[in-house]
Amino acid sequence: MTNALRPVSRRDFLRAGLVFGAGAAGLAAGYAAVPDVLAKAVYAGTKDGVQNDRVLVLVQLAGGNDGLQTVIPLQDARYRDLRPQLGAAVKDALPLTKDVGFNKAMPGLKALWDNGKVAVVQNVGYPNPSFSHFEAIRVWETGDPTRRAEDGWLGKTIEKNYDSAGHPLVGCACGATGLPGTLRDLHTTLTVVNSRQSFTFQGGDEMEKALGALYTSTPGMYGALFDSAVATARDTVAQLKAAASKYQAKASYSDRRVPLVYSTRNQLASALQLAAELVVAGTGAKIIHVTLGGFDTHFVEAPRQTGLLAYVDDAIATFHADITANGMADRVLVATWSEFGRRPKENASAGTDHGTAAPVILVGDTVQSGLYGDLPALGDLDAQGPLRHSVDFRSVYQEILESHLGVDAREVLDQRFERLAFVADPALAGIPSSKQP
């Protein structure tokens, strides 16, 4: 028996919210795309722009990750004085140098450090810091400590350098249900992919058939905008399905190697496997954002943060092994960020409160491995108790933009900052190599 196709009007479809598995929130930003976006062009730079195949994967550690429990001071006695309970982490730390070591939950990243694949920028922050999650997140997302900017620093990067209308997978949020502010830009078409199972329209084949019948060059200005958005969505879904058929994981993304936090699976590993699929399948993805939450550790911090760091460690190490085995590791840079660190002084609940500076960890075959920035100055704290930052976070962004992605950071950040040469072989002409023999 053949099932009849239920008629669906354009009004019905719009009332349903234009919810696509590829992410309506992201696609809605591409309302200005021209109707020929069905052309399956490989990503292209605008103007004289980007001609390299490098990819950035940005990992958000949401909630305010404790940098002093992530990259641990090994020699500073004040660390133990300030943290009577948390300071016990020193004895199990994985040494990077005589001065600092990774948390014991990070053996995968320690192995990558030993192989010259990891750079750590210490004491990263910004002037006049905010202790509010929302304000601090906005600062990091926009790259603007004055809190005036609206667009995300990577959304702005995409708008100025890539053809997102012709290729909506240039900027993609994986493992998410909404568009992160880092990618936000009203003139950019972006994609949000929650899971491999959502590589289709909600409603399955019937909705896709209905959409096909509906897409018949709807007249009028709003019809043209609707048709354009639908065309973009259909093309994106087709590319995602093709990616799924081309990709074969060559490393094991598993929940069994690390203890589960809150009895939930390692969603970061799932998101990074999606990212690996986009990279390996050649979808043209250039900037990928993933998020792991739970780092707001006011109470009994040690077991929770250790578990979350184990998630981060296992997911990033597995992702690197996967793209290495697939021959893509020389293209991809992974960078972590969190809205702020924690205060050096442990609180009465064996946790830590909102702070300021924290490390940024960068992973990839393109990095010049090592420590950048100053050690946290535990003897010279701010009057309110947090660390004083010594590296402006925009210096990190500048190096990512220019030396890895090969774009002009001034178009995004509006000024220049001190260079942190953690990318060994810069993509932008005129920047000296930091590659060591």
Coordinates of C-alpha atoms in Angstrom, one line a residue:
M1 CA 0.0 0.0 0.0
T2 CA 1.4 3.4 -0.9
N3 CA 1.3 6.1 1.7
A4 CA -0.2 9.4 0.4
L5 CA 1.9 12.4 0.7
R6 CA 0.2 14.9 3.0
P7 CA 0.0 18.3 1.4
V8 CA 2.2 20.9 3.1
S9 CA 1.9 24.6 2.4
R10 CA 4.6 27.1 2.6
R11 CA 2.7 28.6 5.6
D12 CA 2.8 25.2 7.4
F13 CA 6.4 24.8 6.7
L14 CA 7.3 28.2 8.1
R15 CA 5.0 27.7 11.1
A16 CA 7.0 24.5 11.8
G17 CA 10.0 26.8 12.3
L18 CA 12.2 25.8 9.3
V19 CA 13.7 23.2 11.6
F20 CA 16.4 21.3 9.6
G21 CA 18.7 18.7 11.0
A22 CA 21.5 20.8 9.7
G23 CA 20.4 23.6 12.0
A24 CA 17.8 26.2 11.3
A25 CA 19.4 28.7 13.7
G26 CA 22.5 28.8 11.6
L27 CA 20.7 28.7 8.3
A28 CA 18.5 31.6 9.2
A29 CA 21.5 33.9 9.3
G30 CA 21.9 33.2 5.6
Y31 CA 18.7 34.8 4.5
A32 CA 20.5 37.0 2.0
A33 CA 22.0 34.1 0.1
V34 CA 21.4 34.2 -3.7
P35 CA 19.1 31.6 -5.2
D36 CA 21.9 29.7 -6.9
V37 CA 23.4 28.4 -3.6
L38 CA 22.5 24.9 -4.8
A39 CA 25.8 25.0 -6.7
K40 CA 28.1 22.6 -4.9
A41 CA 31.1 24.7 -5.1
V42 CA 34.2 24.0 -3.0
Y43 CA 34.7 26.8 -0.5
A44 CA 36.3 29.9 -1.9
G45 CA 37.9 33.0 -0.5
T46 CA 36.3 36.3 -1.2
K47 CA 38.3 39.2 -2.7
D48 CA 41.9 38.1 -2.9
G49 CA 41.4 35.9 0.2
V50 CA 42.0 32.5 1.5
Q51 CA 43.7 29.9 -0.7
N52 CA 44.8 27.4 1.9
D53 CA 43.1 24.2 3.2
R54 CA 43.7 24.8 7.0
V55 CA 40.9 24.1 9.5
L56 CA 40.3 25.5 13.0
V57 CA 38.5 23.5 15.6
L58 CA 37.6 25.6 18.6
V59 CA 36.7 23.8 21.9
Q60 CA 34.8 25.8 24.4
L61 CA 35.1 24.7 28.1
A62 CA 32.0 26.4 29.3
G63 CA 31.5 27.5 32.9
G64 CA 35.0 28.8 33.6
N65 CA 37.7 26.1 33.6
D66 CA 40.2 26.2 36.5
G67 CA 43.5 26.8 34.7
L68 CA 45.5 26.2 37.9
Q69 CA 44.1 22.7 38.1
T70 CA 44.6 22.1 34.3
V71 CA 48.2 23.4 34.0
I72 CA 49.5 23.0 37.5
P73 CA 52.4 24.9 39.1
L74 CA 54.9 22.3 40.4
Q75 CA 57.4 24.5 42.2
D76 CA 55.4 27.4 43.7
A77 CA 54.7 26.6 47.4
R78 CA 52.0 29.3 47.4
Y79 CA 49.9 27.0 45.3
R80 CA 49.6 24.5 48.2
D81 CA 49.1 27.4 50.6
L82 CA 46.2 28.8 48.6
R83 CA 44.7 25.4 47.9
P84 CA 45.0 23.1 50.9
Q85 CA 42.8 20.4 49.3
L86 CA 43.0 21.1 45.6
G87 CA 46.8 21.6 45.8
A88 CA 47.2 17.8 46.3
A89 CA 47.0 17.6 42.5
V90 CA 50.7 18.5 42.4
K91 CA 51.8 15.0 43.4
D92 CA 50.0 13.3 40.4
A93 CA 50.6 16.0 37.8
L94 CA 52.2 15.0 34.5
P95 CA 55.3 17.2 34.1
L96 CA 55.7 19.3 31.0
T97 CA 58.7 21.2 32.4
K98 CA 60.2 21.5 35.8
D99 CA 57.7 24.3 36.6
V100 CA 54.3 23.1 35.3
G101 CA 52.5 19.9 34.6
F102 CA 49.1 18.7 33.1
N103 CA 46.4 17.4 35.4
K104 CA 46.6 13.7 35.9
A105 CA 43.5 13.3 33.8
M106 CA 45.3 14.4 30.7
P107 CA 47.7 11.6 29.6
G108 CA 46.6 11.8 26.0
L109 CA 47.6 15.5 25.7
K110 CA 50.8 14.8 27.6
A111 CA 51.7 12.2 25.0
L112 CA 51.0 14.7 22.2
W113 CA 53.1 17.3 24.1
D114 CA 56.0 14.8 24.2
N115 CA 55.6 14.4 20.4
G116 CA 55.8 18.1 19.8
K117 CA 52.1 18.6 19.0
V118 CA 50.9 20.8 21.9
A119 CA 51.5 24.5 22.8
V120 CA 50.2 26.1 26.0
V121 CA 49.7 29.8 26.3
Q122 CA 49.6 30.7 30.0
N123 CA 47.9 33.4 32.0
V124 CA 45.5 34.6 29.2
G125 CA 42.9 37.2 29.9
Y126 CA 41.9 40.8 29.0
P127 CA 41.7 44.3 30.6
N128 CA 39.0 45.1 33.1
P129 CA 37.7 41.5 33.4
S130 CA 34.2 40.6 34.2
F131 CA 33.3 37.8 36.7
S132 CA 29.9 37.4 35.0
H133 CA 29.6 34.3 32.8
F134 CA 27.4 36.1 30.3
E135 CA 29.6 39.2 30.0
A136 CA 32.9 37.2 30.0
I137 CA 31.5 34.8 27.3
R138 CA 30.5 37.8 25.2
V139 CA 34.0 39.3 25.5
W140 CA 35.7 36.0 24.3
E141 CA 33.1 35.4 21.6
T142 CA 33.4 38.9 20.1
G143 CA 37.0 39.6 20.8
D144 CA 36.0 42.9 22.3
P145 CA 36.7 43.6 26.0
T146 CA 34.6 46.8 25.7
R147 CA 31.5 44.7 25.2
R148 CA 30.3 46.8 22.3
A149 CA 30.6 44.3 19.4
E150 CA 27.8 42.1 18.4
D151 CA 29.3 39.7 15.9
G152 CA 31.5 36.8 16.8
W153 CA 35.2 37.0 16.0
L154 CA 35.0 33.9 13.8
G155 CA 31.6 34.9 12.3
K156 CA 33.3 38.1 11.3
T157 CA 36.3 36.1 9.9
I158 CA 34.0 34.0 7.8
E159 CA 32.0 37.0 6.5
K160 CA 35.2 38.8 5.3
N161 CA 37.1 35.9 3.9
Y162 CA 34.9 33.0 2.8
D163 CA 32.0 32.3 0.5
S164 CA 29.6 31.0 3.1
A165 CA 26.5 31.5 0.9
G166 CA 28.0 29.2 -1.7
H167 CA 29.2 26.8 1.0
P168 CA 27.3 26.9 4.3
L169 CA 29.6 24.3 5.9
V170 CA 32.5 26.7 6.0
G171 CA 31.4 27.6 9.6
C172 CA 29.8 24.8 11.6
A173 CA 28.9 24.1 15.2
C174 CA 29.0 20.4 15.9
G175 CA 27.1 18.6 18.7
A176 CA 25.0 21.8 19.4
T177 CA 21.4 22.8 19.1
G178 CA 22.0 26.5 18.7
L179 CA 24.6 28.8 17.1
P180 CA 27.5 29.8 19.4
G181 CA 28.1 33.5 19.6
T182 CA 31.7 33.0 18.4
L183 CA 30.3 32.2 14.9
R184 CA 27.5 34.8 14.9
D185 CA 27.3 37.2 12.0
L186 CA 24.1 38.4 10.3
H187 CA 25.7 38.3 6.8
T188 CA 27.1 34.8 7.1
T189 CA 25.4 31.5 6.4
L190 CA 26.3 28.9 9.0
T191 CA 25.3 25.4 9.9
V192 CA 24.5 23.7 13.2
V193 CA 24.7 19.9 13.4
N194 CA 23.5 18.2 16.6
S195 CA 24.3 14.6 15.8
R196 CA 24.9 12.2 12.9
Q197 CA 21.3 11.1 13.3
S198 CA 20.2 14.7 12.5
F199 CA 21.7 14.7 9.0
T200 CA 18.3 15.1 7.6
F201 CA 15.1 17.2 7.8
Q202 CA 12.9 16.7 10.9
G203 CA 10.1 14.6 9.7
G204 CA 12.4 12.4 7.5
D205 CA 11.7 11.4 3.9
E206 CA 8.1 12.7 3.9
M207 CA 9.2 16.2 4.9
E208 CA 12.0 16.1 2.3
K209 CA 9.5 15.1 -0.4
A210 CA 7.1 17.8 0.7
L211 CA 9.9 20.3 0.6
G212 CA 10.7 19.2 -2.9
A213 CA 7.2 19.8 -4.0
L214 CA 7.1 23.1 -2.2
Y215 CA 10.3 24.4 -3.8
T216 CA 8.9 25.6 -7.1
S217 CA 10.2 29.2 -7.4
T218 CA 7.8 30.8 -5.0
P219 CA 6.9 34.3 -6.3
G220 CA 7.6 37.5 -4.5
M221 CA 10.5 38.9 -2.4
Y222 CA 9.8 36.8 0.6
G223 CA 9.3 33.7 -1.5
A224 CA 12.7 34.3 -3.0
L225 CA 14.2 34.5 0.5
F226 CA 12.4 31.4 1.5
D227 CA 13.4 29.5 -1.6
S228 CA 17.0 30.5 -1.0
A229 CA 17.0 29.3 2.6
V230 CA 15.4 26.0 1.5
A231 CA 17.9 25.5 -1.2
T232 CA 20.7 26.1 1.2
A233 CA 19.3 23.6 3.6
R234 CA 18.8 20.9 1.0
D235 CA 22.3 21.4 -0.3
T236 CA 23.7 21.2 3.2
V237 CA 21.8 18.1 4.1
A238 CA 23.0 16.5 0.9
Q239 CA 26.6 17.3 1.7
L240 CA 26.3 16.0 5.2
K241 CA 24.8 12.7 4.0
A242 CA 27.6 12.4 1.5
A243 CA 30.2 13.1 4.2
A244 CA 28.7 10.3 6.4
S245 CA 29.1 7.9 3.5
K246 CA 32.7 8.8 2.9
Y247 CA 34.0 8.9 6.4
Q248 CA 35.5 6.0 8.2
A249 CA 36.7 6.6 11.8
K250 CA 40.3 5.4 12.3
A251 CA 40.4 5.9 16.0
S252 CA 38.0 4.8 18.8
Y253 CA 35.7 7.5 20.2
S254 CA 34.6 5.7 23.4
D255 CA 33.0 6.5 26.7
R256 CA 34.6 3.5 28.4
R257 CA 38.1 4.9 28.9
V258 CA 37.1 7.7 31.3
P259 CA 34.7 7.9 34.2
L260 CA 31.4 9.4 33.3
V261 CA 30.5 12.9 34.7
Y262 CA 26.9 13.3 35.9
S263 CA 26.3 9.8 34.4
T264 CA 26.3 11.2 30.9
R265 CA 28.3 10.2 27.9
N266 CA 31.3 12.1 26.6
Q267 CA 29.4 14.5 24.3
L268 CA 32.6 16.3 23.4
A269 CA 34.0 13.1 21.8
S270 CA 30.8 12.8 19.8
A271 CA 31.0 16.4 18.7
L272 CA 34.7 16.0 17.7
Q273 CA 33.9 12.8 15.7
L274 CA 31.4 14.9 13.7
A275 CA 34.1 17.5 13.2
A276 CA 36.5 14.8 12.0
E277 CA 33.8 13.6 9.6
L278 CA 33.5 17.0 8.1
V279 CA 37.2 17.4 7.7
V280 CA 38.0 14.0 6.3
A281 CA 35.1 13.9 3.9
G282 CA 36.3 17.2 2.3
T283 CA 33.1 19.2 2.9
G284 CA 35.0 22.5 2.8
A285 CA 34.5 23.1 6.6
K286 CA 37.0 25.7 7.7
I287 CA 35.9 26.8 11.2
I288 CA 34.3 24.3 13.6
H289 CA 33.0 25.0 17.1
V290 CA 32.3 22.4 19.8
T291 CA 31.4 22.8 23.5
L292 CA 31.7 20.9 26.7
G293 CA 30.0 22.5 29.8
G294 CA 30.1 21.9 33.5
F295 CA 33.3 23.8 34.5
D296 CA 31.6 26.1 37.0
T297 CA 33.2 24.3 40.0
H298 CA 32.2 26.3 43.1
F299 CA 31.7 23.1 45.2
V300 CA 33.9 20.0 45.6
E301 CA 35.9 20.8 42.5
A302 CA 38.5 18.0 42.3
P303 CA 36.4 15.0 41.2
R304 CA 34.2 16.9 38.8
Q305 CA 36.9 18.9 37.1
T306 CA 39.2 15.9 36.9
G307 CA 36.3 14.0 35.2
L308 CA 35.7 16.8 32.7
L309 CA 39.4 17.1 31.9
A310 CA 39.4 13.4 31.2
Y311 CA 36.6 14.0 28.7
V312 CA 38.6 16.8 27.1
D313 CA 41.8 14.8 27.0
D314 CA 40.3 11.6 25.6
A315 CA 38.2 13.5 23.0
I316 CA 41.0 15.7 21.7
A317 CA 43.6 12.9 21.7
T318 CA 41.2 10.6 19.8
F319 CA 40.3 13.3 17.3
H320 CA 44.0 13.9 16.6
A321 CA 44.6 10.2 16.1
D322 CA 41.7 10.0 13.8
I323 CA 42.7 12.9 11.5
T324 CA 46.3 11.7 11.6
A325 CA 45.3 8.2 10.4
N326 CA 43.2 9.9 7.7
G327 CA 46.1 12.0 6.5
M328 CA 44.6 15.4 7.6
A329 CA 46.6 16.3 10.7
D330 CA 48.8 18.8 8.9
R331 CA 45.7 20.9 8.2
V332 CA 44.0 21.1 11.5
L333 CA 44.5 23.2 14.6
V334 CA 42.5 22.6 17.8
A335 CA 42.3 25.5 20.3
T336 CA 40.5 25.5 23.7
W337 CA 38.9 28.5 25.4
S338 CA 36.9 29.3 28.5
E339 CA 35.2 32.5 29.6
F340 CA 37.5 32.9 32.6
G341 CA 39.7 30.9 35.0
R342 CA 39.1 30.5 38.8
R343 CA 40.5 32.3 41.8
P344 CA 43.7 31.0 43.1
K345 CA 42.4 30.7 46.7
E346 CA 40.3 27.6 47.4
N347 CA 36.9 28.4 48.9
A348 CA 35.3 26.8 52.0
S349 CA 33.5 24.3 49.8
A350 CA 36.6 22.8 48.4
G351 CA 35.9 24.6 45.1
T352 CA 36.9 27.8 43.5
D353 CA 35.1 31.0 42.5
H354 CA 35.1 33.0 39.3
G355 CA 38.5 34.3 38.4
T356 CA 40.3 35.8 35.4
A357 CA 43.4 34.5 33.6
A358 CA 43.7 30.9 32.4
P359 CA 45.7 28.8 29.9
V360 CA 44.7 28.2 26.2
I361 CA 45.8 24.8 24.9
L362 CA 46.6 24.4 21.2
V363 CA 47.0 21.0 19.5
G364 CA 48.0 20.0 16.0
D365 CA 50.9 19.2 13.7
T366 CA 51.2 22.8 12.8
V367 CA 52.0 24.1 16.3
Q368 CA 55.5 25.1 17.6
S369 CA 55.3 23.1 20.8
G370 CA 56.1 24.8 24.1
L371 CA 55.0 27.2 26.8
Y372 CA 54.1 30.8 25.9
G373 CA 53.4 33.6 28.3
D374 CA 54.4 34.0 32.0
L375 CA 53.8 31.5 34.8
P376 CA 50.8 32.6 36.9
A377 CA 52.1 35.1 39.6
L378 CA 50.6 33.6 42.7
G379 CA 52.5 36.2 44.8
D380 CA 51.1 39.2 42.9
L381 CA 47.3 38.7 42.8
D382 CA 44.8 41.4 42.0
A383 CA 43.3 43.3 45.0
Q384 CA 40.1 41.2 44.7
G385 CA 42.0 37.9 44.7
P386 CA 42.2 36.8 41.0
L387 CA 45.3 36.4 38.9
R388 CA 46.6 39.3 36.9
H389 CA 46.7 38.3 33.2
S390 CA 49.9 38.7 31.3
V391 CA 48.8 37.7 27.8
D392 CA 45.9 39.4 26.0
F393 CA 43.5 36.8 24.5
R394 CA 43.5 38.7 21.2
S395 CA 47.2 37.9 20.8
V396 CA 46.1 34.2 20.7
Y397 CA 43.3 35.1 18.2
Q398 CA 45.7 37.0 16.0
E399 CA 48.1 34.1 15.7
I400 CA 45.3 31.7 14.9
L401 CA 43.9 34.1 12.3
E402 CA 47.1 35.0 10.5
S403 CA 49.5 32.2 11.0
H404 CA 47.0 29.3 10.9
L405 CA 44.0 30.5 8.8
G406 CA 46.0 33.0 6.7
V407 CA 43.7 35.9 7.1
D408 CA 44.3 39.5 8.1
A409 CA 43.6 39.8 11.8
R410 CA 43.2 43.6 11.7
E411 CA 40.0 43.1 9.7
V412 CA 38.6 41.1 12.7
L413 CA 40.3 42.6 15.8
D414 CA 40.8 46.2 14.5
Q415 CA 44.3 46.5 15.9
R416 CA 47.6 44.5 16.2
F417 CA 48.8 42.7 19.3
E418 CA 52.1 41.1 20.4
R419 CA 52.8 38.0 18.3
L420 CA 52.7 34.6 20.0
A421 CA 54.6 32.4 17.5
F422 CA 52.9 29.1 18.4
V423 CA 52.2 28.3 14.7
A424 CA 55.4 26.9 13.2
D425 CA 54.7 27.6 9.5
P426 CA 52.6 30.8 9.1
A427 CA 50.0 30.7 6.3
L428 CA 50.0 34.5 5.8
A429 CA 52.8 36.0 3.7
G430 CA 55.3 38.2 5.6
I431 CA 55.1 36.5 9.0
P432 CA 58.4 34.8 9.9
S433 CA 58.4 31.1 10.5
S434 CA 58.9 29.9 14.1
K435 CA 59.7 26.4 13.0
Q436 CA 62.7 24.9 14.9
P437 CA 65.1 22.3 13.3

